[in-house]
Coordinates of C-alpha atoms and ligand atoms in Angstrom, one line a residue:
S25 CA -57.7 -79.6 6.6
D26 CA -59.9 -77.0 8.2
L27 CA -59.5 -76.8 11.9
S28 CA -60.5 -73.2 12.2
H29 CA -63.5 -74.1 14.5
I30 CA -61.2 -75.6 17.2
R31 CA -59.6 -73.8 20.1
N32 CA -57.5 -75.6 22.7
F33 CA -56.7 -73.6 25.9
A34 CA -55.5 -74.0 29.4
I35 CA -56.5 -71.9 32.4
I36 CA -53.5 -70.9 34.5
A37 CA -53.5 -69.0 37.8
H38 CA -52.1 -68.8 41.3
I39 CA -54.0 -70.9 43.7
D40 CA -57.4 -69.5 44.8
H41 CA -57.5 -66.9 42.1
G42 CA -60.5 -68.6 40.6
K43 CA -59.5 -71.1 37.9
S44 CA -61.9 -73.8 38.8
T45 CA -64.8 -71.4 39.4
L46 CA -64.2 -69.9 35.9
A47 CA -64.0 -73.4 34.4
D48 CA -67.4 -74.2 36.0
R49 CA -68.9 -70.9 34.6
L50 CA -67.6 -71.6 31.1
I51 CA -69.0 -75.2 31.2
Q52 CA -72.4 -73.8 32.3
L53 CA -72.5 -71.0 29.7
C54 CA -71.8 -73.5 27.0
G55 CA -74.8 -75.5 28.2
N56 CA -72.9 -78.7 28.8
V57 CA -74.3 -79.3 32.2
E58 CA -78.0 -79.3 33.2
A59 CA -78.7 -77.1 36.2
R60 CA -79.6 -80.0 38.3
D61 CA -76.2 -81.6 37.7
M62 CA -74.4 -78.4 38.6
K63 CA -72.4 -78.6 41.7
E64 CA -69.6 -76.4 42.7
Q65 CA -66.2 -77.1 41.3
L66 CA -67.2 -79.6 38.7
L67 CA -63.7 -80.4 37.7
D68 CA -62.2 -81.1 41.1
S69 CA -63.4 -84.7 41.0
M70 CA -61.5 -86.2 43.9
D71 CA -63.2 -85.6 47.3
L72 CA -59.9 -84.5 48.7
E73 CA -59.5 -81.9 46.0
R74 CA -63.0 -80.6 46.7
E75 CA -62.3 -80.4 50.4
R76 CA -59.0 -78.7 50.1
G77 CA -60.2 -76.6 47.2
I78 CA -57.3 -77.5 45.0
T79 CA -57.0 -79.2 41.7
I80 CA -54.7 -82.1 41.7
K81 CA -55.1 -83.8 38.3
A82 CA -55.3 -81.7 35.3
Q83 CA -58.7 -82.2 33.7
T84 CA -60.0 -81.6 30.2
V85 CA -63.5 -80.7 28.9
R86 CA -64.9 -80.3 25.4
L87 CA -67.3 -77.4 25.1
S88 CA -69.5 -76.4 22.2
Y89 CA -69.8 -72.7 21.8
V90 CA -72.0 -70.8 19.4
S91 CA -70.5 -67.3 18.9
P92 CA -73.1 -64.6 18.8
S93 CA -70.8 -62.4 16.8
T94 CA -70.3 -64.9 13.9
G95 CA -73.1 -67.4 14.5
R96 CA -70.5 -70.1 14.1
T97 CA -70.2 -73.1 16.4
Y98 CA -66.8 -73.7 17.9
Q99 CA -65.3 -76.7 19.6
L100 CA -63.4 -75.5 22.7
N101 CA -61.2 -77.8 24.6
L102 CA -60.5 -76.6 28.1
M103 CA -57.8 -77.8 30.4
D104 CA -57.9 -77.0 34.1
T105 CA -54.5 -77.2 35.6
P106 CA -53.2 -77.7 39.1
G107 CA -52.0 -74.5 40.7
H108 CA -49.6 -75.8 43.4
V109 CA -45.9 -75.8 43.0
D110 CA -45.6 -79.6 43.5
F111 CA -47.6 -80.1 40.3
A112 CA -45.8 -77.7 38.1
Y113 CA -44.9 -80.7 36.0
E114 CA -48.5 -81.5 35.2
V115 CA -49.0 -77.9 34.2
S116 CA -46.2 -78.1 31.6
R117 CA -47.8 -81.2 30.1
S118 CA -51.2 -79.6 29.9
L119 CA -49.7 -76.5 28.2
A120 CA -48.0 -78.6 25.6
A121 CA -51.5 -79.8 24.5
C122 CA -52.9 -76.3 23.9
E123 CA -52.3 -73.2 21.7
G124 CA -53.3 -70.6 24.3
S125 CA -53.9 -69.8 27.9
L126 CA -56.3 -67.8 30.0
L127 CA -54.2 -66.2 32.7
V128 CA -56.5 -65.6 35.7
V129 CA -55.4 -63.0 38.2
D130 CA -57.4 -62.1 41.3
A131 CA -58.0 -58.4 40.9
S132 CA -57.9 -57.9 44.7
Q133 CA -54.6 -59.8 45.1
G134 CA -52.6 -59.2 42.0
V135 CA -49.6 -61.2 40.6
E136 CA -48.4 -64.0 42.9
A137 CA -45.5 -66.4 42.7
Q138 CA -47.4 -69.1 40.8
T139 CA -48.9 -66.6 38.5
L140 CA -45.4 -65.9 37.3
A141 CA -44.3 -69.5 37.3
N142 CA -47.3 -70.5 35.2
V143 CA -47.2 -67.6 32.8
Y144 CA -43.5 -68.3 32.0
Q145 CA -44.3 -71.9 31.3
A146 CA -47.1 -70.7 28.9
I147 CA -44.8 -68.3 27.2
D148 CA -42.2 -71.1 26.8
A149 CA -45.0 -73.3 25.3
G150 CA -45.5 -70.5 22.7
H151 CA -49.0 -69.7 23.9
E152 CA -51.2 -66.8 23.0
I153 CA -52.1 -65.5 26.5
I154 CA -55.4 -63.7 27.4
P155 CA -55.2 -61.9 30.8
V156 CA -58.4 -62.3 32.8
L157 CA -58.9 -60.1 35.9
N158 CA -61.2 -62.1 38.2
K159 CA -63.2 -61.2 41.3
I160 CA -64.1 -57.7 40.2
D161 CA -67.2 -58.1 42.3
L162 CA -65.1 -57.7 45.4
P163 CA -65.0 -54.2 47.0
A164 CA -61.2 -54.6 47.3
A165 CA -60.7 -55.3 43.6
E166 CA -58.5 -52.9 41.8
P167 CA -58.4 -54.1 38.2
E168 CA -56.7 -51.0 36.8
R169 CA -53.8 -51.2 39.2
I170 CA -53.5 -55.0 38.8
K171 CA -53.4 -54.6 35.0
Q172 CA -50.5 -52.2 35.4
Q173 CA -48.8 -54.7 37.6
I174 CA -49.2 -57.4 35.0
E175 CA -47.6 -55.1 32.4
D176 CA -44.8 -54.2 34.8
V177 CA -44.0 -57.5 36.3
I178 CA -44.7 -59.9 33.4
G179 CA -44.5 -57.6 30.5
L180 CA -47.8 -58.7 29.0
D181 CA -50.1 -56.3 27.1
T182 CA -53.3 -55.9 29.1
S183 CA -55.1 -53.5 26.7
E184 CA -57.4 -56.4 25.7
S185 CA -57.8 -58.1 29.0
V186 CA -61.2 -59.1 30.4
G187 CA -62.5 -58.1 33.8
I188 CA -64.9 -60.7 35.2
S189 CA -66.5 -62.2 38.2
A190 CA -66.3 -66.0 37.9
K191 CA -68.5 -66.2 40.9
T192 CA -71.4 -64.1 39.7
G193 CA -70.8 -64.8 36.0
L194 CA -70.3 -61.1 35.1
N195 CA -68.6 -60.7 31.7
V196 CA -67.7 -64.4 31.5
E197 CA -69.2 -64.5 27.9
Q198 CA -66.5 -62.0 26.9
V199 CA -63.9 -64.6 27.8
L200 CA -65.5 -67.0 25.4
E201 CA -65.5 -64.4 22.6
A202 CA -61.9 -63.6 23.4
L203 CA -61.0 -67.3 23.1
V204 CA -62.4 -67.7 19.6
Q205 CA -61.2 -64.3 18.3
R206 CA -57.7 -64.2 19.8
L207 CA -56.4 -67.7 20.1
P208 CA -55.1 -69.4 17.0
P209 CA -56.7 -72.7 15.9
P210 CA -54.6 -75.8 16.0
K211 CA -52.5 -76.9 13.0
G212 CA -52.7 -80.5 11.7
N213 CA -53.6 -82.7 8.8
I214 CA -56.5 -85.2 9.1
D215 CA -55.1 -87.2 6.2
A216 CA -51.6 -87.6 7.6
P217 CA -50.6 -90.8 9.5
P218 CA -52.1 -90.6 13.0
Q219 CA -50.0 -89.1 15.7
A220 CA -51.1 -88.1 19.2
L221 CA -49.4 -86.9 22.4
L222 CA -50.1 -88.9 25.5
V223 CA -50.8 -86.1 28.0
D224 CA -52.0 -88.0 31.0
S225 CA -53.3 -91.4 32.1
W226 CA -55.2 -92.6 35.1
Y227 CA -56.8 -95.7 36.4
D228 CA -60.6 -95.9 36.8
S229 CA -62.0 -98.8 38.7
Y230 CA -64.8 -99.3 36.1
L231 CA -63.0 -98.4 32.9
G232 CA -59.4 -99.5 33.6
V233 CA -56.7 -97.3 32.3
V234 CA -57.8 -94.1 30.5
T235 CA -55.3 -92.1 28.5
L236 CA -55.8 -88.4 27.7
V237 CA -54.4 -87.4 24.3
R238 CA -53.9 -84.5 22.1
V239 CA -54.2 -85.6 18.5
R240 CA -51.7 -83.8 16.3
E241 CA -52.2 -85.5 12.9
G242 CA -54.6 -88.0 11.4
V243 CA -57.6 -89.7 13.0
F244 CA -57.9 -92.2 15.8
R245 CA -60.9 -94.6 15.9
K246 CA -62.2 -97.6 17.8
G247 CA -60.9 -100.9 16.5
M248 CA -57.5 -99.4 15.4
R249 CA -54.3 -100.9 16.7
V250 CA -52.2 -98.1 18.3
R251 CA -48.5 -98.3 18.9
M252 CA -46.9 -96.4 21.7
M253 CA -43.7 -95.2 20.0
A254 CA -41.4 -95.1 23.0
T255 CA -42.3 -98.4 24.6
G256 CA -43.3 -100.1 21.4
A257 CA -46.4 -101.7 23.0
V258 CA -49.4 -102.2 20.7
H259 CA -53.0 -102.0 21.9
L260 CA -56.4 -102.4 20.3
V261 CA -58.5 -99.3 20.8
D262 CA -61.9 -100.1 22.5
K263 CA -63.2 -96.6 22.9
V264 CA -62.4 -93.0 22.0
G265 CA -64.3 -90.0 23.3
V266 CA -64.4 -86.7 25.2
F267 CA -65.3 -85.3 28.6
T268 CA -68.1 -82.8 28.7
P269 CA -67.3 -83.2 31.7
K270 CA -69.3 -86.4 31.5
L271 CA -67.5 -89.1 29.6
I272 CA -69.0 -89.4 26.0
E273 CA -67.9 -91.9 23.4
T274 CA -67.3 -90.4 19.9
D275 CA -66.7 -92.0 16.5
S276 CA -63.2 -90.6 16.3
L277 CA -60.7 -88.1 17.5
S278 CA -58.9 -86.2 14.8
A279 CA -56.1 -83.7 14.3
G280 CA -56.4 -80.7 16.6
E281 CA -58.7 -82.4 19.0
M282 CA -58.2 -83.6 22.6
G283 CA -59.9 -86.5 24.3
F284 CA -59.5 -90.0 25.7
I285 CA -58.5 -93.4 24.3
M286 CA -59.1 -96.7 26.1
A287 CA -57.2 -99.6 24.7
G288 CA -57.2 -102.5 27.2
I289 CA -54.1 -101.2 28.9
K290 CA -53.4 -102.9 32.2
S291 CA -51.4 -100.4 34.2
V292 CA -50.7 -96.7 34.2
S293 CA -47.1 -97.6 34.3
D294 CA -47.4 -98.9 30.7
C295 CA -48.4 -95.4 29.6
Q296 CA -45.4 -93.2 29.5
I297 CA -46.6 -89.6 29.7
G298 CA -45.2 -87.7 26.8
D299 CA -45.1 -90.8 24.5
T300 CA -46.5 -90.6 21.0
L301 CA -49.4 -92.8 19.9
T302 CA -49.6 -93.8 16.3
D303 CA -51.4 -96.3 14.0
E304 CA -49.6 -99.6 13.8
R305 CA -50.5 -100.0 10.1
N306 CA -49.9 -96.4 9.0
P307 CA -47.3 -95.2 11.5
A308 CA -46.0 -91.6 11.8
A309 CA -42.4 -91.1 10.6
S310 CA -41.2 -89.8 14.0
P311 CA -42.4 -89.3 17.5
L312 CA -43.5 -85.9 18.9
P313 CA -41.1 -84.2 21.3
G314 CA -41.9 -85.7 24.8
F315 CA -41.5 -84.6 28.3
K316 CA -38.7 -85.1 30.9
P317 CA -40.0 -87.7 33.4
S318 CA -41.0 -86.3 36.8
V319 CA -38.6 -87.2 39.6
P320 CA -39.7 -87.5 43.3
V321 CA -37.7 -85.0 45.3
V322 CA -39.0 -85.6 48.8
W323 CA -38.9 -89.0 50.5
C324 CA -40.3 -90.3 53.8
G325 CA -41.0 -93.6 55.5
L326 CA -44.5 -94.9 55.9
F327 CA -45.1 -97.5 58.5
P328 CA -48.3 -99.1 59.7
V329 CA -49.1 -98.4 63.4
D330 CA -50.5 -101.9 63.6
T331 CA -47.7 -104.1 62.2
S332 CA -50.3 -106.6 60.9
D333 CA -51.4 -103.9 58.4
F334 CA -48.3 -104.2 56.4
E335 CA -49.9 -106.2 53.6
V336 CA -52.8 -103.8 53.4
L337 CA -50.4 -101.0 53.1
R338 CA -48.6 -102.7 50.3
E339 CA -51.8 -103.3 48.4
S340 CA -53.0 -99.7 49.0
L341 CA -49.8 -98.2 47.7
A342 CA -50.0 -100.4 44.6
K343 CA -53.6 -99.1 44.0
L344 CA -52.7 -95.5 44.5
R345 CA -49.7 -95.8 42.2
L346 CA -52.0 -97.1 39.4
N347 CA -53.5 -93.6 39.4
D348 CA -50.4 -91.5 40.2
S349 CA -47.2 -92.7 38.6
S350 CA -45.4 -89.7 39.9
F351 CA -44.9 -91.2 43.4
E352 CA -42.6 -94.1 44.1
Y353 CA -42.2 -96.6 46.9
Q354 CA -40.0 -99.4 47.9
A355 CA -40.0 -101.8 50.9
D356 CA -38.1 -100.5 53.9
T357 CA -37.4 -101.7 57.4
S358 CA -36.6 -99.7 60.5
A359 CA -35.3 -101.0 63.7
A360 CA -37.7 -98.7 65.5
L361 CA -40.8 -98.9 63.3
G362 CA -40.6 -102.4 61.8
F363 CA -41.7 -103.1 58.2
G364 CA -42.9 -100.3 56.0
F365 CA -42.1 -98.4 52.8
R366 CA -39.8 -95.6 51.7
C367 CA -41.9 -93.3 49.5
G368 CA -40.9 -90.6 47.1
F369 CA -43.1 -87.5 46.2
L370 CA -43.0 -84.5 44.0
G371 CA -43.2 -82.2 47.1
L372 CA -44.7 -81.8 50.5
L373 CA -48.3 -81.3 49.4
H374 CA -48.1 -84.4 47.3
M375 CA -46.8 -86.3 50.3
E376 CA -49.6 -85.1 52.5
I377 CA -52.2 -86.0 49.9
I378 CA -50.9 -89.5 49.5
Q379 CA -50.7 -90.0 53.3
E380 CA -54.2 -88.6 53.7
R381 CA -55.6 -90.8 51.0
L382 CA -54.0 -93.9 52.5
E383 CA -55.6 -93.1 55.9
R384 CA -59.0 -92.2 54.5
E385 CA -59.6 -94.4 51.6
F386 CA -57.8 -97.5 52.9
D387 CA -58.5 -96.9 56.6
L388 CA -54.8 -97.2 57.6
D389 CA -53.1 -95.7 60.7
L390 CA -49.7 -94.7 59.7
I391 CA -46.5 -93.5 61.3
T392 CA -44.7 -91.1 59.0
T393 CA -41.1 -90.3 59.3
A394 CA -39.8 -86.8 58.7
P395 CA -39.3 -86.0 55.0
S396 CA -35.8 -86.0 53.5
V397 CA -34.4 -84.9 50.2
V398 CA -32.2 -87.0 48.0
Y399 CA -28.4 -86.5 48.7
R400 CA -25.6 -87.7 46.6
M401 CA -22.7 -89.5 48.2
Y402 CA -19.4 -89.7 46.4
M403 CA -17.7 -92.7 48.0
T404 CA -14.0 -93.1 48.6
D405 CA -14.1 -96.1 46.2
G406 CA -15.1 -93.7 43.3
T407 CA -18.7 -94.7 43.1
M408 CA -21.8 -92.4 43.6
E409 CA -24.8 -93.4 45.6
E410 CA -28.0 -91.6 46.2
L411 CA -29.2 -91.4 49.8
H412 CA -33.0 -91.4 50.2
N413 CA -33.0 -92.3 53.9
P414 CA -30.8 -90.7 56.6
A415 CA -30.8 -94.0 58.4
D416 CA -29.0 -95.6 55.5
M417 CA -26.0 -93.3 55.5
P418 CA -22.8 -95.4 55.7
D419 CA -19.9 -94.8 57.9
V420 CA -18.4 -91.3 57.1
V421 CA -14.9 -92.8 56.4
K422 CA -16.5 -94.4 53.3
I423 CA -17.7 -91.1 52.0
D424 CA -15.4 -88.7 50.2
R425 CA -17.9 -85.9 49.8
M426 CA -21.6 -85.2 49.6
E427 CA -23.9 -83.0 47.5
E428 CA -27.3 -81.7 48.2
P429 CA -30.0 -80.4 45.9
W430 CA -30.7 -76.6 45.6
V431 CA -33.7 -74.8 44.2
K432 CA -34.4 -71.5 42.7
A433 CA -37.2 -69.9 44.7
T434 CA -39.3 -66.9 43.8
I435 CA -41.1 -65.1 46.7
M436 CA -43.6 -62.3 46.3
V437 CA -44.3 -60.3 49.4
P438 CA -45.7 -56.9 50.4
D439 CA -42.9 -54.5 51.5
D440 CA -43.9 -54.5 55.1
Y441 CA -42.9 -58.1 55.6
L442 CA -39.9 -58.2 53.4
G443 CA -37.4 -57.8 56.2
Q444 CA -38.6 -61.0 58.0
V445 CA -38.8 -62.9 54.7
L446 CA -35.2 -62.0 53.9
A447 CA -34.1 -63.0 57.4
L448 CA -35.8 -66.4 57.0
C449 CA -34.1 -67.0 53.7
T450 CA -30.7 -66.2 55.2
E451 CA -31.4 -68.4 58.2
R452 CA -32.1 -71.2 55.7
R453 CA -28.7 -70.7 54.0
G454 CA -30.3 -68.8 51.0
I455 CA -28.3 -66.9 48.5
Q456 CA -30.1 -63.8 47.1
M457 CA -30.1 -63.7 43.3
D458 CA -32.4 -60.8 42.7
L459 CA -34.7 -58.4 44.5
T460 CA -37.2 -56.2 42.5
Y461 CA -40.3 -54.2 43.3
A462 CA -43.6 -53.8 41.6
G463 CA -45.6 -51.1 43.5
N464 CA -45.5 -52.0 47.2
R465 CA -44.7 -55.7 46.5
A466 CA -41.3 -57.1 46.4
M467 CA -40.1 -60.1 44.4
A468 CA -37.1 -61.9 45.9
V469 CA -35.3 -64.6 43.9
Y470 CA -33.2 -66.9 46.1
K471 CA -31.2 -70.0 45.7
L472 CA -32.0 -72.3 48.7
P473 CA -31.0 -75.8 49.7
L474 CA -34.1 -78.0 49.2
N475 CA -33.4 -79.6 52.6
E476 CA -34.1 -76.2 54.2
I477 CA -37.5 -75.8 52.6
V478 CA -39.0 -79.2 52.6
F479 CA -40.1 -79.1 56.1
D480 CA -41.8 -76.0 57.4
F481 CA -40.4 -73.2 55.2
Y482 CA -43.8 -72.6 53.6
D483 CA -45.6 -72.5 56.9
R484 CA -43.1 -70.1 58.4
L485 CA -43.2 -67.9 55.3
K486 CA -47.0 -67.7 55.6
S487 CA -46.9 -67.0 59.3
I488 CA -44.3 -64.2 59.2
S489 CA -46.1 -62.5 56.3
R490 CA -49.6 -63.1 57.7
G491 CA -50.4 -65.1 54.7
Y492 CA -49.5 -62.5 52.2
A493 CA -46.3 -64.0 50.8
S494 CA -46.5 -66.4 47.9
F495 CA -43.8 -68.9 47.0
D496 CA -42.7 -71.0 44.1
Y497 CA -39.6 -73.0 43.4
E498 CA -38.0 -75.1 40.7
M499 CA -35.1 -77.5 41.0
S500 CA -31.8 -76.0 40.2
D501 CA -28.7 -78.2 40.8
Y502 CA -26.6 -80.3 43.2
Q503 CA -23.8 -78.6 45.1
E504 CA -21.2 -80.0 47.4
S505 CA -22.1 -79.5 51.1
D506 CA -20.7 -80.2 54.5
L507 CA -23.4 -82.5 55.7
V508 CA -23.7 -84.6 58.8
R509 CA -26.1 -87.2 60.1
I510 CA -27.6 -86.5 63.5
S511 CA -28.8 -89.5 65.4
I512 CA -31.4 -89.3 68.2
L513 CA -31.1 -91.5 71.3
V514 CA -34.0 -92.0 73.6
N515 CA -33.1 -93.6 76.9
A516 CA -29.8 -94.5 75.3
E517 CA -31.5 -96.3 72.4
P518 CA -31.0 -94.9 68.9
V519 CA -34.3 -94.2 67.2
D520 CA -33.4 -94.7 63.5
A521 CA -36.6 -93.1 62.2
L522 CA -35.7 -89.8 63.9
S523 CA -32.2 -89.4 62.5
F524 CA -31.8 -86.6 60.0
I525 CA -29.2 -84.9 57.8
A526 CA -28.2 -81.3 58.3
H527 CA -25.6 -78.9 57.3
R528 CA -22.8 -78.9 59.9
S529 CA -23.2 -75.2 60.7
Q530 CA -26.8 -76.0 61.8
S531 CA -26.3 -79.3 63.5
E532 CA -26.0 -78.1 67.0
Y533 CA -28.9 -75.7 66.8
R534 CA -31.1 -78.3 65.2
G535 CA -29.9 -81.1 67.6
R536 CA -30.8 -78.9 70.6
A537 CA -34.2 -78.0 69.1
I538 CA -35.2 -81.5 68.4
C539 CA -34.2 -82.7 72.0
A540 CA -36.2 -79.8 73.5
R541 CA -39.2 -80.7 71.3
L542 CA -39.0 -84.4 72.1
K543 CA -39.0 -83.6 75.8
D544 CA -42.4 -82.1 75.3
L545 CA -43.7 -84.7 72.9
I546 CA -42.7 -87.9 74.8
P547 CA -45.0 -88.5 77.8
R548 CA -43.4 -88.9 81.2
H549 CA -42.6 -92.4 82.3
M550 CA -42.1 -94.0 85.7
F551 CA -38.4 -93.5 85.3
K552 CA -36.1 -90.7 84.0
V553 CA -35.7 -90.6 80.2
P554 CA -32.6 -89.0 78.7
I555 CA -32.8 -87.7 75.2
Q556 CA -29.6 -87.1 73.2
A557 CA -28.6 -85.9 69.8
A558 CA -25.3 -87.2 68.5
I559 CA -23.0 -87.0 65.4
G560 CA -21.3 -90.3 65.3
G561 CA -20.3 -91.0 68.9
R562 CA -20.3 -87.3 69.9
V563 CA -23.3 -86.0 71.8
I564 CA -24.2 -82.5 70.7
A565 CA -27.3 -81.9 72.8
R566 CA -29.3 -83.5 75.6
E567 CA -32.5 -83.2 77.6
T568 CA -34.0 -85.3 80.4
I569 CA -37.7 -86.1 80.9
A570 CA -38.3 -86.3 84.7
A571 CA -39.9 -89.4 86.1
L572 CA -43.6 -89.7 86.7
R573 CA -45.2 -91.3 89.7
K574 CA -48.9 -90.6 89.5
D575 CA -51.4 -93.1 88.2
V576 CA -53.6 -91.4 85.5
T577 CA -56.7 -92.6 87.2
A578 CA -55.8 -91.5 90.6
K579 CA -57.6 -88.2 90.3
C580 CA -60.9 -90.1 89.8
Y581 CA -60.9 -90.9 93.5
G582 CA -61.8 -94.5 92.7
G583 CA -65.5 -93.5 92.7
D584 CA -66.8 -92.7 89.3
I585 CA -66.3 -95.9 87.4
S586 CA -67.6 -94.7 84.0
R587 CA -65.3 -91.7 84.1
K588 CA -62.4 -93.9 85.0
K589 CA -63.3 -96.2 82.1
K590 CA -63.4 -93.3 79.7
L591 CA -60.0 -92.1 80.8
L592 CA -58.5 -95.6 80.3
E593 CA -60.1 -95.8 76.9
K594 CA -58.8 -92.5 75.9
Q595 CA -55.3 -93.6 77.0
K596 CA -55.7 -96.8 75.0
A597 CA -56.7 -94.9 71.8
G598 CA -53.7 -92.7 72.4
K599 CA -51.6 -95.9 72.6
K600 CA -52.6 -97.0 69.2
R601 CA -50.4 -94.2 67.9
M602 CA -47.5 -95.0 70.2
R603 CA -44.4 -97.0 69.5
Q604 CA -42.4 -98.8 72.0
F605 CA -38.6 -98.2 72.0
G606 CA -37.0 -100.3 74.6
K607 CA -38.9 -99.2 77.7
V608 CA -40.0 -95.9 76.3
E609 CA -43.2 -95.1 74.4
I610 CA -43.0 -92.5 71.7
P611 CA -46.2 -91.1 70.1
Q612 CA -46.6 -90.9 66.3
S613 CA -46.9 -87.1 66.3
A614 CA -43.3 -87.0 67.6
F615 CA -41.9 -88.3 64.4
I616 CA -43.2 -85.4 62.4
S617 CA -43.1 -82.6 65.0
A618 CA -39.7 -83.4 66.3
L619 CA -37.9 -82.2 63.2
R620 CA -39.9 -79.0 62.7
M621 CA -37.7 -76.0 63.2
N622 CA -38.6 -73.1 65.5
Ligands
LIG725 P1 -58.5 -72.1 42.0 O1 -57.6 -72.5 43.2 O2 -57.8 -71.1 41.2 O3 -59.1 -73.2 41.3 O4 -59.7 -71.2 42.7 P2 -61.2 -71.5 43.0 O5 -62.0 -71.5 41.7 O6 -61.2 -72.8 43.8 O7 -61.6 -70.2 43.8 C1 -61.0 -69.9 45.0 C2 -62.0 -69.1 45.9 O8 -62.3 -67.9 45.3 C3 -63.4 -69.9 46.1 O9 -63.8 -69.7 47.4 C4 -64.3 -69.2 45.1 O10 -65.6 -69.2 45.5 C5 -63.7 -67.7 45.1 N1 -64.0 -67.0 43.9 C6 -63.7 -67.4 42.6 N2 -64.0 -66.5 41.7 C7 -64.6 -65.5 42.4 C8 -65.1 -64.2 42.0 O11 -65.2 -63.8 40.9 N3 -65.5 -63.4 43.0 C9 -65.5 -63.8 44.3 N4 -65.9 -62.9 45.2 N5 -65.0 -64.9 44.7 C10 -64.5 -65.8 43.8
LIG726 MG1 -59.1 -75.3 41.5

């Protein structure tokens, strides 16, 4: 069948290089959106995404483009992809649904770590890639130099690249022409048994579960009964259609096209991403190649500040999970924090986003424990257990050996800051794999324990490079490691939520750092408060918080009642985020800040 009028493409870029702005411009140029409906960043639909300026869920839009050179009308299906390392997995799914990519590179910044990570994924997906140099309106833009850099670092031919300003719209029409002239149309047969790849699914409070599909063969229509080939579940299709970005119902979705299918599905967990949809009556012979499932790599505990909020937290997590099947949670209890949940995330940003959504959308006050990676414990009885929570680590005599996850990290940084970056990697037990230069930028490839980067590696990297370093990582493997659990005792009481796992070589240094930090974080009490770090029964570090005698309101001289009241109220508000441990109160901020290094 003739699919020569269709082009399916993704936009890939390092964060902030202008993906979403370009998507907006393309949508506008194709006349899909009335000027009055036009607001910045059309595709970043969640408030949080808009505020943080990042794209979380990959989004797809159908555009109708009339090419001035041929006079022909094309159907363009655009996928905007998330740029952050945590969501690399969503990028790979989006790419599998397209034949080509627009590689957007900021002409004033050049190639960054996620530019590389994304472009390699696009090459793996067999994409035709069109380099787009963005932000040429900026005085600091150097498109010619950056083109050379793309050739040197990535090995991509840039002779037919397009220089644009997504902001002003300059040359954006050339991007549309390049798409129709240089990307191949999809392959597929409209008359074959229907076969579609399930790219994504999410829960909409009005519509229920929406699945995003790329149709490979045949035609999908309303009223058809579709079978999910991996799970075997059969559903009656109520609606098919596309986003323009508004949701529009269509009669059908056929080979080569992308769009949504709604089929009375109850939960996102019934839709396995990467599954193949087919017609129950006229099934495809075999499923399409799927995806590896995403695995949470960072875990932390979430506990309600107000213990009576536990049920609300449970319901809120269930609602969020409807929309985001990549995070996991299970009930957890802590001697220190009471009832809560242990939650697993794709990375730190993902973790922050979920926490923030819980606090904002569900109005919850939460205590978050420090993030931890998943360790493997090989027990003396021959079994293997995963350790998601340092507090659950059994007695060391039961453990034969432990392994921790490592990542392969790519860091791009200007020469001037390279020394500090390499020192940071060494301090974090990194092993250098490669170090190359492109102009005055260095590209360092390191193997690093994930444990060493989950907490503040990225912040430190940004600060020592004044924001110029970029960073990307992928999971590598598990390796045996000499790991110990460090327990924290406040006023001689162990605070389970503060315990953490570290490499033995760093245990003393980290134990001392956390005690010193807690000394500043825990307010003074009417008595002396000793703080200790210990491995098993052996104390490796200690600090003491001196006793306090003064009454907080004393400095009001008893006179100004309203001021006194305000002060007490302020203290009460602060208390909300405090937790009582024996006789000592520990503020919520301590749980996160305490384990931050340096
Ligand atoms: P994304 O993270 O790749 O989606 O990037 P955005 O589209 O959100 O853009 C990041 C920032 O760069 C925003 O502040 C945009 O307004 C700005 N920006 C995008 N394109 C251009 C451009 O062509 N010129 C200039 N000067 N700024 C741009
Ligand atoms: Mg964006």
